mmCIF file of C-alpha atoms and ligand atoms in Angstrom:
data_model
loop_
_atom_site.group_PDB
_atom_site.id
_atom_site.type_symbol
_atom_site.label_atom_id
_atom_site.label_comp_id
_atom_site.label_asym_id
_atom_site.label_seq_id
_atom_site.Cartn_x
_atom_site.Cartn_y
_atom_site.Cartn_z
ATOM 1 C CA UNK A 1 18.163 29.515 -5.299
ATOM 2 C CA UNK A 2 15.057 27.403 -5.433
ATOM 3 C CA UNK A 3 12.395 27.896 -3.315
ATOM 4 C CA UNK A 4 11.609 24.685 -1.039
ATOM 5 C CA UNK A 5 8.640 22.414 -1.554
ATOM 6 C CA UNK A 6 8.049 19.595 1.029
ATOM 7 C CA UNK A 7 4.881 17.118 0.706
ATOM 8 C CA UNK A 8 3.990 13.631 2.300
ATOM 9 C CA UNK A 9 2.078 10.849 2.140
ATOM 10 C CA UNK A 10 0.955 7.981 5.201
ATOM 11 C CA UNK A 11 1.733 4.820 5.069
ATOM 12 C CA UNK A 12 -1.256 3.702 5.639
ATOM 13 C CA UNK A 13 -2.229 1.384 3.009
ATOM 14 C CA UNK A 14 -2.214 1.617 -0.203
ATOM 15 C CA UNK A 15 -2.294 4.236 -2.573
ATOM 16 C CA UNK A 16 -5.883 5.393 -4.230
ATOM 17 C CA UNK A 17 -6.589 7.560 -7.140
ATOM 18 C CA UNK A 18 -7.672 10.541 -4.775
ATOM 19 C CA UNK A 19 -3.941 10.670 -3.672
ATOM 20 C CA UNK A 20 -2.858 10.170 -6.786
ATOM 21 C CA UNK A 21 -4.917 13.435 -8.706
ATOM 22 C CA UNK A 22 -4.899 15.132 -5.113
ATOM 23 C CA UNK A 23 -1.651 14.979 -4.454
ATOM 24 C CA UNK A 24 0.808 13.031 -6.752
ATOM 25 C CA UNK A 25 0.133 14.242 -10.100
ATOM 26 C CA UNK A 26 0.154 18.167 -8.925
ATOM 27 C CA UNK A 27 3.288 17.251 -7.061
ATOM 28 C CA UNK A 28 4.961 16.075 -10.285
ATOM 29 C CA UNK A 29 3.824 19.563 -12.166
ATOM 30 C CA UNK A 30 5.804 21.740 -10.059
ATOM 31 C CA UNK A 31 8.489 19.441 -8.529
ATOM 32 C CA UNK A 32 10.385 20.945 -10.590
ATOM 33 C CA UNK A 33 10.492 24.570 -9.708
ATOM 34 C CA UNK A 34 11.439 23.278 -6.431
ATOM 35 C CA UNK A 35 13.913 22.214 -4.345
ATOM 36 C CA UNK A 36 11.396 19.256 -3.372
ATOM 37 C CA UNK A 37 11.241 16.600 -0.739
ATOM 38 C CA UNK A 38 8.692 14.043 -0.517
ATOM 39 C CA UNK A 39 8.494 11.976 2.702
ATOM 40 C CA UNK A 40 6.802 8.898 3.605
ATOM 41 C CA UNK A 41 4.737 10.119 7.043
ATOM 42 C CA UNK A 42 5.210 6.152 8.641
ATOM 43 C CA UNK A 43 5.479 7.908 12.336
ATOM 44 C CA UNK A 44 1.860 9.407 11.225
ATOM 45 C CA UNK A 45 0.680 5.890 10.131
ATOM 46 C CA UNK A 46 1.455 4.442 13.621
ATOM 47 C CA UNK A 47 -1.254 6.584 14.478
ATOM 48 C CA UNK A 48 -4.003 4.155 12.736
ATOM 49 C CA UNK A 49 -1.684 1.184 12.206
ATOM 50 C CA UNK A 50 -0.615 -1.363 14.500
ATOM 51 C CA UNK A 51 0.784 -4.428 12.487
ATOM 52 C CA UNK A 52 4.586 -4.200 11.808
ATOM 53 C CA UNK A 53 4.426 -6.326 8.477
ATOM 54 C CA UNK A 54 2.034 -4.561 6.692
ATOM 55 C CA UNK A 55 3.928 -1.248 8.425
ATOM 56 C CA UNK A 56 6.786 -2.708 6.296
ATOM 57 C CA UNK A 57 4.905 -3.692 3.139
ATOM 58 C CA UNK A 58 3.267 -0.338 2.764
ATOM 59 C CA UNK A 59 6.316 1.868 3.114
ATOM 60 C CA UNK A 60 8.121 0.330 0.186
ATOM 61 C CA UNK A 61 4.711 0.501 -1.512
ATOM 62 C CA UNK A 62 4.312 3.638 -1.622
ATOM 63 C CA UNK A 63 8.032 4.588 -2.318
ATOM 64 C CA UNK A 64 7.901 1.849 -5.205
ATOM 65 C CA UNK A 65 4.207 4.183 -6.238
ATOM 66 C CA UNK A 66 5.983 7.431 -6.029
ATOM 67 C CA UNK A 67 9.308 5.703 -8.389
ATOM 68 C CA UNK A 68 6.586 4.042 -10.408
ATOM 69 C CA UNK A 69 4.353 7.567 -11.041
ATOM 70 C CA UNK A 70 7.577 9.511 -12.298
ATOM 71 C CA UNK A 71 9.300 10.994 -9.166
ATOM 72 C CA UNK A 72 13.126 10.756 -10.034
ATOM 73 C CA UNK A 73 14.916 10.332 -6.902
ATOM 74 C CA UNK A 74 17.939 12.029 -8.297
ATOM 75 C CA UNK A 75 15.779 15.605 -8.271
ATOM 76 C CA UNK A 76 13.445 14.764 -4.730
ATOM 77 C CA UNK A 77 14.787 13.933 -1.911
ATOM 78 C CA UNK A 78 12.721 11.080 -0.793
ATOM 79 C CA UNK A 79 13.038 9.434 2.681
ATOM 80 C CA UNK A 80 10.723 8.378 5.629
ATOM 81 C CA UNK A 81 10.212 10.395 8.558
ATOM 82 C CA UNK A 82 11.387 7.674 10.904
ATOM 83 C CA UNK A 83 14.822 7.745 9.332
ATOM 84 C CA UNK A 84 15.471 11.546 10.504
ATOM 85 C CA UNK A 85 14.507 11.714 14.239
ATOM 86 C CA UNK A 86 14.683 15.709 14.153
ATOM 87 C CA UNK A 87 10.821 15.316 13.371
ATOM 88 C CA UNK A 88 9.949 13.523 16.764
ATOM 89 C CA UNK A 89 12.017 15.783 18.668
ATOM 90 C CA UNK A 90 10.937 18.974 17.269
ATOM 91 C CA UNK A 91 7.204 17.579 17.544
ATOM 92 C CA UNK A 92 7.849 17.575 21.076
ATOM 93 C CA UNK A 93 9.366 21.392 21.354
ATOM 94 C CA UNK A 94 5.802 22.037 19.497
ATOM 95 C CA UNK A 95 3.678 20.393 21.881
ATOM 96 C CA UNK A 96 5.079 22.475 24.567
ATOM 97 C CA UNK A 97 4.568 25.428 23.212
ATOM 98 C CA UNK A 98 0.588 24.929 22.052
ATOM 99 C CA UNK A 99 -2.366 24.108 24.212
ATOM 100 C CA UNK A 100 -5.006 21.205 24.697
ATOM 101 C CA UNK A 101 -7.979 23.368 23.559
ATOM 102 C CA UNK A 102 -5.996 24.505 20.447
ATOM 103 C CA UNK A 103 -5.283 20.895 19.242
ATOM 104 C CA UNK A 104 -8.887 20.010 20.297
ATOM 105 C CA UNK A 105 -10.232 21.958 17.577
ATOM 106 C CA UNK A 106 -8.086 19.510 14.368
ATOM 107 C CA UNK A 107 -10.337 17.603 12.242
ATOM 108 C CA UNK A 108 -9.071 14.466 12.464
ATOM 109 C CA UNK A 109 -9.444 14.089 16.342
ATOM 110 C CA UNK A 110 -12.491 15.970 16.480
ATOM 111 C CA UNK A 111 -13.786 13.238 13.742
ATOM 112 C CA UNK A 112 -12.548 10.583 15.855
ATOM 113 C CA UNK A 113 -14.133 11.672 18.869
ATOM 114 C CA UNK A 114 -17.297 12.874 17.134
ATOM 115 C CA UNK A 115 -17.465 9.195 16.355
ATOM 116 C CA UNK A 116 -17.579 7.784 19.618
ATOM 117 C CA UNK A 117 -13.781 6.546 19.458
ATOM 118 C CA UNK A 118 -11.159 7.010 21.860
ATOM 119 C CA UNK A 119 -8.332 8.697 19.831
ATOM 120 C CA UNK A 120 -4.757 7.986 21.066
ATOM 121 C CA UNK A 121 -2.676 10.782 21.858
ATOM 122 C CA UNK A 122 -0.598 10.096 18.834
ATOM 123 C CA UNK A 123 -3.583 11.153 16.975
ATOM 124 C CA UNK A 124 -4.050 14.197 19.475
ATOM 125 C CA UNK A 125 -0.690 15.710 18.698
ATOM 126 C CA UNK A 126 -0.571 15.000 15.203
ATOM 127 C CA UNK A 127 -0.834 18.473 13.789
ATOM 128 C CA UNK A 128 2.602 18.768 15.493
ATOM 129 C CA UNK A 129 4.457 16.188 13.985
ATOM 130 C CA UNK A 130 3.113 17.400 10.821
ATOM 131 C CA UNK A 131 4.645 20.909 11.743
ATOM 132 C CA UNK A 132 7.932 19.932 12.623
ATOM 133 C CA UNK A 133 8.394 17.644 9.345
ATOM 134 C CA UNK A 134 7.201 21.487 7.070
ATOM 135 C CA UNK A 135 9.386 23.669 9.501
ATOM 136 C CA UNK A 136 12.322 21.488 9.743
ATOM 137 C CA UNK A 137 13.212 22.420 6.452
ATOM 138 C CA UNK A 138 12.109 26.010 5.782
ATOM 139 C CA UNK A 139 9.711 25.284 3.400
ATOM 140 C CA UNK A 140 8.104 27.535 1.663
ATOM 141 C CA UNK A 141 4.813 25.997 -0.095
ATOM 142 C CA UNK A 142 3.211 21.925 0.623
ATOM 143 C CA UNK A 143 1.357 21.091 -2.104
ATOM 144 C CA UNK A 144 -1.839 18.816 -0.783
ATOM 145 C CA UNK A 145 -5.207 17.904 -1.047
ATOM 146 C CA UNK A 146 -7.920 20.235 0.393
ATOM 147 C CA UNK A 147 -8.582 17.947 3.614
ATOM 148 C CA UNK A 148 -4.872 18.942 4.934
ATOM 149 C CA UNK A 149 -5.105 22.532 4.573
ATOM 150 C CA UNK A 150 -6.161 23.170 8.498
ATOM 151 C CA UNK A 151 -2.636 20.871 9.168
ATOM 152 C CA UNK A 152 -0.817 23.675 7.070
ATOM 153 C CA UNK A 153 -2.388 26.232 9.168
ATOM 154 C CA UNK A 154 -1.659 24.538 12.112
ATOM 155 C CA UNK A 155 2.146 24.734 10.878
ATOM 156 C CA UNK A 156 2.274 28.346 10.313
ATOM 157 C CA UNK A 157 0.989 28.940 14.102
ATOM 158 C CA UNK A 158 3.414 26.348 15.625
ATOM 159 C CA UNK A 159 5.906 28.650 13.654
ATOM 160 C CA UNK A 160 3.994 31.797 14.925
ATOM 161 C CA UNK A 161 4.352 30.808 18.263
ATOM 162 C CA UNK A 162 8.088 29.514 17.822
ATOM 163 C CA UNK A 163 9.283 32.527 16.441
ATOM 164 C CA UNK A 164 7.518 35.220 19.128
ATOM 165 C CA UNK A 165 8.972 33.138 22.338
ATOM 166 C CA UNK A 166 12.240 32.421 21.033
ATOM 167 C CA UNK A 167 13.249 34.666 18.044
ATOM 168 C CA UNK A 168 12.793 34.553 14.005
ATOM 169 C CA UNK A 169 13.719 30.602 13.792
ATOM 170 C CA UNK A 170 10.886 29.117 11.471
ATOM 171 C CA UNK A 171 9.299 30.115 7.881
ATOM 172 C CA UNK A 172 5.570 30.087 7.601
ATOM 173 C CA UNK A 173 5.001 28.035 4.514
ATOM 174 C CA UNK A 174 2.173 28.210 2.416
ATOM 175 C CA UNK A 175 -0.282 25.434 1.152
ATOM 176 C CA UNK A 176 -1.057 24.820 -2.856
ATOM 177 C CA UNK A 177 -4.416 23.459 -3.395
ATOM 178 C CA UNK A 178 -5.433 23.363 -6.660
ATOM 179 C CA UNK A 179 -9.323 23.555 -6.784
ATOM 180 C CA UNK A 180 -10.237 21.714 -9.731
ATOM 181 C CA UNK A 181 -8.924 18.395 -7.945
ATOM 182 C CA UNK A 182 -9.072 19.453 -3.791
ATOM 183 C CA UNK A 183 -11.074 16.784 -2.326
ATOM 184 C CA UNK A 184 -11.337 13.530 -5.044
ATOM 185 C CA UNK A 185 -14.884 12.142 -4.725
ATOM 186 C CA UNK A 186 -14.811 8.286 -3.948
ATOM 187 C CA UNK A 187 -17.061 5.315 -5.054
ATOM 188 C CA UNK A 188 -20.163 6.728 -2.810
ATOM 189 C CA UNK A 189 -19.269 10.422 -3.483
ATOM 190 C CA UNK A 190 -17.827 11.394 -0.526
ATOM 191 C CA UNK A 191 -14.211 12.452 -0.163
ATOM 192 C CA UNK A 192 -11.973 9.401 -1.691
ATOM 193 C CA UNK A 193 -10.970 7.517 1.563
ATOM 194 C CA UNK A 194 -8.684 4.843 2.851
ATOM 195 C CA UNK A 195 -10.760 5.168 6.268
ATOM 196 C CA UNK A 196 -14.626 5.197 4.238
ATOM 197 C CA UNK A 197 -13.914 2.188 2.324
ATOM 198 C CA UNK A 198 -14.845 4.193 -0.782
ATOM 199 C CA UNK A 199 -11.369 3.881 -2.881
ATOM 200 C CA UNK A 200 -10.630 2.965 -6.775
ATOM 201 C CA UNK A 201 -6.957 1.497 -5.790
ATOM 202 C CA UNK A 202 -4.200 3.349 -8.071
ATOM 203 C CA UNK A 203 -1.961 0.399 -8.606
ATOM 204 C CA UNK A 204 -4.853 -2.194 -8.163
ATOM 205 C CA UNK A 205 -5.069 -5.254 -10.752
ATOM 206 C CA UNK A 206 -7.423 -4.740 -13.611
ATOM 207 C CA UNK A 207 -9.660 -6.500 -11.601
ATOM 208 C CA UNK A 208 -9.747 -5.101 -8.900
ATOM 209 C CA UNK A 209 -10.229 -1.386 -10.325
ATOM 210 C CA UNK A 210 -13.051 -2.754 -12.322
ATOM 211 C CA UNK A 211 -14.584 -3.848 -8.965
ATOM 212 C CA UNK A 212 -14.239 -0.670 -7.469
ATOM 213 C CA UNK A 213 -15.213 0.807 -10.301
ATOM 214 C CA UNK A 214 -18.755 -1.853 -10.772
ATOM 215 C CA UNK A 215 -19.333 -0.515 -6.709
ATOM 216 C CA UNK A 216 -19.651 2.809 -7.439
ATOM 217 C CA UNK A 217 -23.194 4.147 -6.210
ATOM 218 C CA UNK A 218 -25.606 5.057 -8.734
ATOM 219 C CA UNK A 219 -28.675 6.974 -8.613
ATOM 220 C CA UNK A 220 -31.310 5.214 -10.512
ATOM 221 C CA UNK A 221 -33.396 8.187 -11.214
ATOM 222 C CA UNK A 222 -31.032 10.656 -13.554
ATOM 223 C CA UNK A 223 -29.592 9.538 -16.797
ATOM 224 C CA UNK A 224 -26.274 10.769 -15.880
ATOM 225 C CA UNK A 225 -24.550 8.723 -12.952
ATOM 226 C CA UNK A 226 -23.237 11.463 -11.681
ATOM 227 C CA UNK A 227 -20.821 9.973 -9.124
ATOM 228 C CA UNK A 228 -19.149 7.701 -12.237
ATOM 229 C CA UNK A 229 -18.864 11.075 -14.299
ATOM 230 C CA UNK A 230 -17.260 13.200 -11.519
ATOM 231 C CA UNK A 231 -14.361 10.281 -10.991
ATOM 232 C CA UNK A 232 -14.163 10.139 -14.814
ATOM 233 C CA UNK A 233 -13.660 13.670 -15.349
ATOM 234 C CA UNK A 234 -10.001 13.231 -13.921
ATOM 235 C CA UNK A 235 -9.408 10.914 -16.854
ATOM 236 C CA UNK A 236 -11.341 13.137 -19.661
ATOM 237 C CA UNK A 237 -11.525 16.676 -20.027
ATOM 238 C CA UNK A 238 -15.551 17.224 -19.368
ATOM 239 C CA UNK A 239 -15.937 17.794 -22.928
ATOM 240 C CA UNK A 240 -14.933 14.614 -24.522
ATOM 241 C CA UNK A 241 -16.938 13.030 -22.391
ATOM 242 C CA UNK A 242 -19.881 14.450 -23.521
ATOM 243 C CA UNK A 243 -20.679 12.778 -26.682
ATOM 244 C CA UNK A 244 -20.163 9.407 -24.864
ATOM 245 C CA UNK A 245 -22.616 10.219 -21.839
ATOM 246 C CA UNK A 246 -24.901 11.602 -24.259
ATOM 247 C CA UNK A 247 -24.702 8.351 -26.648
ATOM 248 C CA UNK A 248 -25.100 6.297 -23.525
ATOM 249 C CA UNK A 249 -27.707 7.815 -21.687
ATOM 250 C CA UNK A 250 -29.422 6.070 -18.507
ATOM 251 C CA UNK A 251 -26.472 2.710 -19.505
ATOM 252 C CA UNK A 252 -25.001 2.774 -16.212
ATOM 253 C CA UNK A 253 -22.556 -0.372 -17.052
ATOM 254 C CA UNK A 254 -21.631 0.709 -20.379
ATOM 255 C CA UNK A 255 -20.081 4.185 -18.876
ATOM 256 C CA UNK A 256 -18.435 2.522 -16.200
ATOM 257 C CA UNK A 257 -17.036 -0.020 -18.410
ATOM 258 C CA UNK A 258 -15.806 2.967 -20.490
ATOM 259 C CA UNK A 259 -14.200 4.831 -16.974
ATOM 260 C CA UNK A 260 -12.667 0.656 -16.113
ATOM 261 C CA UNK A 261 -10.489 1.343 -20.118
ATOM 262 C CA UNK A 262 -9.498 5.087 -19.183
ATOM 263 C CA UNK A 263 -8.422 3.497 -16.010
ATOM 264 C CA UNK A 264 -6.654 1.438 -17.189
ATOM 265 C CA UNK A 265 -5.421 3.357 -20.132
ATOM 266 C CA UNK A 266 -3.538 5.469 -17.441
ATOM 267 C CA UNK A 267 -2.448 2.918 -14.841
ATOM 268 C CA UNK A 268 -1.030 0.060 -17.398
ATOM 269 C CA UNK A 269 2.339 1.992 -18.182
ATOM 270 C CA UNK A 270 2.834 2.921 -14.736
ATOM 271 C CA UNK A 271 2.228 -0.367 -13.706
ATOM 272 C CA UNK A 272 4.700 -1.926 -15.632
ATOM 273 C CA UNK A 273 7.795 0.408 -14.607
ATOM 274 C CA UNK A 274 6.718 -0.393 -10.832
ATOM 275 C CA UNK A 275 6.787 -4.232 -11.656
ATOM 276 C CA UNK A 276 10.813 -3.350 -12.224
ATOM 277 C CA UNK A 277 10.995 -1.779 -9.020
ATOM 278 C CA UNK A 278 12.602 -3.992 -6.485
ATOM 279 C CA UNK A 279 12.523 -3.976 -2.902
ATOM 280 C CA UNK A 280 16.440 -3.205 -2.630
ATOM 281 C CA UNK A 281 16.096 -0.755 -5.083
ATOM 282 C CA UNK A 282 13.421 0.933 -2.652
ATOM 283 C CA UNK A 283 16.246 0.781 0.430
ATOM 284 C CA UNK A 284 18.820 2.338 -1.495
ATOM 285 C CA UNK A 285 16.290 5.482 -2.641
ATOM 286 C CA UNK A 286 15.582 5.799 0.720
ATOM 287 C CA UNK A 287 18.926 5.592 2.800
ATOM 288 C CA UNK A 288 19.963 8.249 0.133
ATOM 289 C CA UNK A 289 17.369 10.501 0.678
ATOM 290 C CA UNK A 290 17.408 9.746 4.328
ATOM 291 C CA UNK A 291 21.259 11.487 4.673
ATOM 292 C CA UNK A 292 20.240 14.324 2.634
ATOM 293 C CA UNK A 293 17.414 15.258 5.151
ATOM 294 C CA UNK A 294 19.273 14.350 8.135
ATOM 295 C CA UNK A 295 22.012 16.900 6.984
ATOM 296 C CA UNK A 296 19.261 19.674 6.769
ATOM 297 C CA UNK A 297 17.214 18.432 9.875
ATOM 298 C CA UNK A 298 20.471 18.250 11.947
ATOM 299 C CA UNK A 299 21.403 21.564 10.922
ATOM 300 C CA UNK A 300 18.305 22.978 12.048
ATOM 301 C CA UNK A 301 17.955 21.143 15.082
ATOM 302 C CA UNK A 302 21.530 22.856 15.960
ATOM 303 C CA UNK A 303 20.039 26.027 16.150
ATOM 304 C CA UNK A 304 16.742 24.993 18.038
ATOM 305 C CA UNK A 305 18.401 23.171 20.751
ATOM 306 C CA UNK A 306 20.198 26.402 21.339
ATOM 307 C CA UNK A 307 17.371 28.903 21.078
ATOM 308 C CA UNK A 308 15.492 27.075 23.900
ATOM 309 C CA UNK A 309 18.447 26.619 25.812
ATOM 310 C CA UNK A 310 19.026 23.449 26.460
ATOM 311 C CA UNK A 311 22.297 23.353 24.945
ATOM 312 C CA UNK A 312 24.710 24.335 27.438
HETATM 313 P P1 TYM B 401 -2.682 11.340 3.477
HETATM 314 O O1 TYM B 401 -1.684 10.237 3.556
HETATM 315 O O2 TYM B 401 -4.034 11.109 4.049
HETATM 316 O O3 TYM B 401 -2.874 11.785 1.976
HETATM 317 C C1 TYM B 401 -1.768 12.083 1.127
HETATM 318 C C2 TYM B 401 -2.122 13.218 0.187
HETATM 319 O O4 TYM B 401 -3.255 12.844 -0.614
HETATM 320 C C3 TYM B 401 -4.257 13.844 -0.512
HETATM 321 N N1 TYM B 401 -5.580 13.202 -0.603
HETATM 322 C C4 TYM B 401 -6.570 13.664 -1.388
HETATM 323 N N2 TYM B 401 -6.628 14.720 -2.214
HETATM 324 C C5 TYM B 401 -7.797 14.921 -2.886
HETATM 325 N N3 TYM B 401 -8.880 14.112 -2.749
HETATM 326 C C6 TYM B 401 -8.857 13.028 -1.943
HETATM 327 N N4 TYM B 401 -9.906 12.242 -1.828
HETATM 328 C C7 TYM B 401 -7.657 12.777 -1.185
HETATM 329 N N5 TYM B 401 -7.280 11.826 -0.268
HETATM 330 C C8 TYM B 401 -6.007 12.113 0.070
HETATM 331 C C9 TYM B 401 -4.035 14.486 0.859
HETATM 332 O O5 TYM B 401 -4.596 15.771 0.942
HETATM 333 C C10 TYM B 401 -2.526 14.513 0.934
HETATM 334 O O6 TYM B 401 -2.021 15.621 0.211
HETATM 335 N N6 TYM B 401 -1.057 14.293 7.187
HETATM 336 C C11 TYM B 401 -0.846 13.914 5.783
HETATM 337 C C12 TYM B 401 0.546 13.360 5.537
HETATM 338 C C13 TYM B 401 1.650 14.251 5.965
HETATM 339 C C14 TYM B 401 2.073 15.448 5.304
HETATM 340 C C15 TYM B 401 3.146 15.946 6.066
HETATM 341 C C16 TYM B 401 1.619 16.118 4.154
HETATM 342 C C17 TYM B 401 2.454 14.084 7.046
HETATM 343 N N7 TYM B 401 3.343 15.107 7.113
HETATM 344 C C18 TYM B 401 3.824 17.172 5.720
HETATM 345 C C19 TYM B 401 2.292 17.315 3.803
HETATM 346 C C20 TYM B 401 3.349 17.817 4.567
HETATM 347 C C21 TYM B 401 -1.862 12.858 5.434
HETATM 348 O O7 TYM B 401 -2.411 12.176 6.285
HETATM 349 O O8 TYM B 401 -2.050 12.684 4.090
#
């Protein structure tokens, strides 16, 4: 039997190159080992996002970027957490058996606060949701980018503390993070993010990569823009792109004009399978993905409800 590999992604908005290298593209290198589900976090979303149409637009976005990258639907399960209410439900079982100080110390609300914002409570208990939608279905590793790994921890102790009050229910899974490509610098260097405004859009039009691409921050000073060649080392191995930064020395435009045509060298193929995508075809990959989870989650839920004891 294959071991179980579980991964998601937030609706958010839409899909950048940092989840792309961070997340997708390892995903699809081992998918295949697995017995792998991939789940569109939309509960997670409704942490940050308020308006139901573009709540609508970006979930079948970012199933039709997942079809449109190369994830067969007939090998992942793919579904959206909303579709298998196990996840809120077990959330809850978590958030009774953790404290306040422990879920003070997650990154994302401690960001939030350290900003001066009010975070919801949504946002507070997040790391639990997160837990319940690894644990639900024993998985065993969750391939992400380096910026989740605390969440993965945070899954293993909600496990932990699962397992020593009520008996061996829960695996501990594991994170992958592969190194070379943890944390995907964006346009000013910092960590590619939806929230920093700093993001090369995956599925963008020409256009509007080369925009992006025009906005990223150079330092006038060195003759290597070294923020440009860090973002195009995920399209070149370093060593091809030698020659060309050598050749072009101090010509800022030229190299990003040369990163706009790797770009798009990638993206164009892709692009043109998820113009064939249609919305229906989106519904139907994830109703079917939806009953396969709900079988597991059900299952699991079975035993949890009588472990605590409220079945009676
Ligand atoms: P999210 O939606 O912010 O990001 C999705 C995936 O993309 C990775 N990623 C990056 N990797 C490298 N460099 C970057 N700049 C970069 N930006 C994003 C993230 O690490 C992640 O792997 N809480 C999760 C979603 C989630 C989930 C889960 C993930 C909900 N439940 C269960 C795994 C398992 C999140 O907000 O990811």
């Amino acid at each position: 039997m294959k071991k179980r590999l579980f991964t998601g992604i937030q609706s958010s908005g839409t899909l950048h190159i940092g989840n792309y290298f961070g997340a997708l593209k390892p995903f699809l290198e081992i998918a295949g080992d697995y017995d792998s589900m991939l789940m569109v976090a939309d509960y997670h979303a409704l942490t940050s996002l308020k308006d139901p149409e573009a709540m609508r637009a970006n979930i079948i976005n970012v199933v039709k970027d997942y079809l449109a990258v190369g994830v067969n639907p007939a090998d992942v399960v793919i579904f959206k957490q909303s579709d298998v209410s196990a996840h809120t439900e077990l959330a809850w079982i978590f958030d009774c058996l953790v404290t306040v100080p422990f879920l003070q110390q997650a990154h994302a609300y401690k960001d939030k606060i350290a900003k001066g914002l009010e975070a919801n409570a949504g946002l507070f208990t997040y790391p639990m949701l997160m837990a319940a939608d690894i644990l639900l279905y024993d998985t065993d590793v969750v391939p992400v980018g380096a910026d989740q790994k605390q969440h993965v921890e945070y899954a293993r102790e909600a496990a932990a503390k699962f397992n020593n009050s009520y008996g061996e229910t829960f695996k501990e899974p594991k994170e992958i993070i592969m190194e070379s490509i943890a944390t995907i610098p964006g346009t000013d260097g910092k960590k590619m993010s939806k929230s920093y405004g700093n993001t090369i859009p995956l599925f963008g039009t020409k256009d509007e990569i080369a925009k992006a691409v025009m906005g990223i921050v150079t330092d006038s000073t060195g003759d290597r823009p070294e923020h440009v060649h860090a973002i195009h080392k995920l399209f070149q191995a370093d060593g091809d792109l030698l020659p060309l930064y050598e050749e072009h020395k101090g010509k800022y435009k030229h190299l990003k004009e040369a990163l706009i045509e790797d770009i798009e060298r990638m993206v164009a193929p892709m692009r043109e399978v998820r113009a064939d995508i249609t919305d229906a075809d989106v519904k139907t990959v994830l109703e079917e993905g939806a009953l396969r989870a709900r079988a597991q989650a059900d299952a699991k839920m079975q035993d949890v409800r009588e472990k605590i004891g409220v079945r009676i």
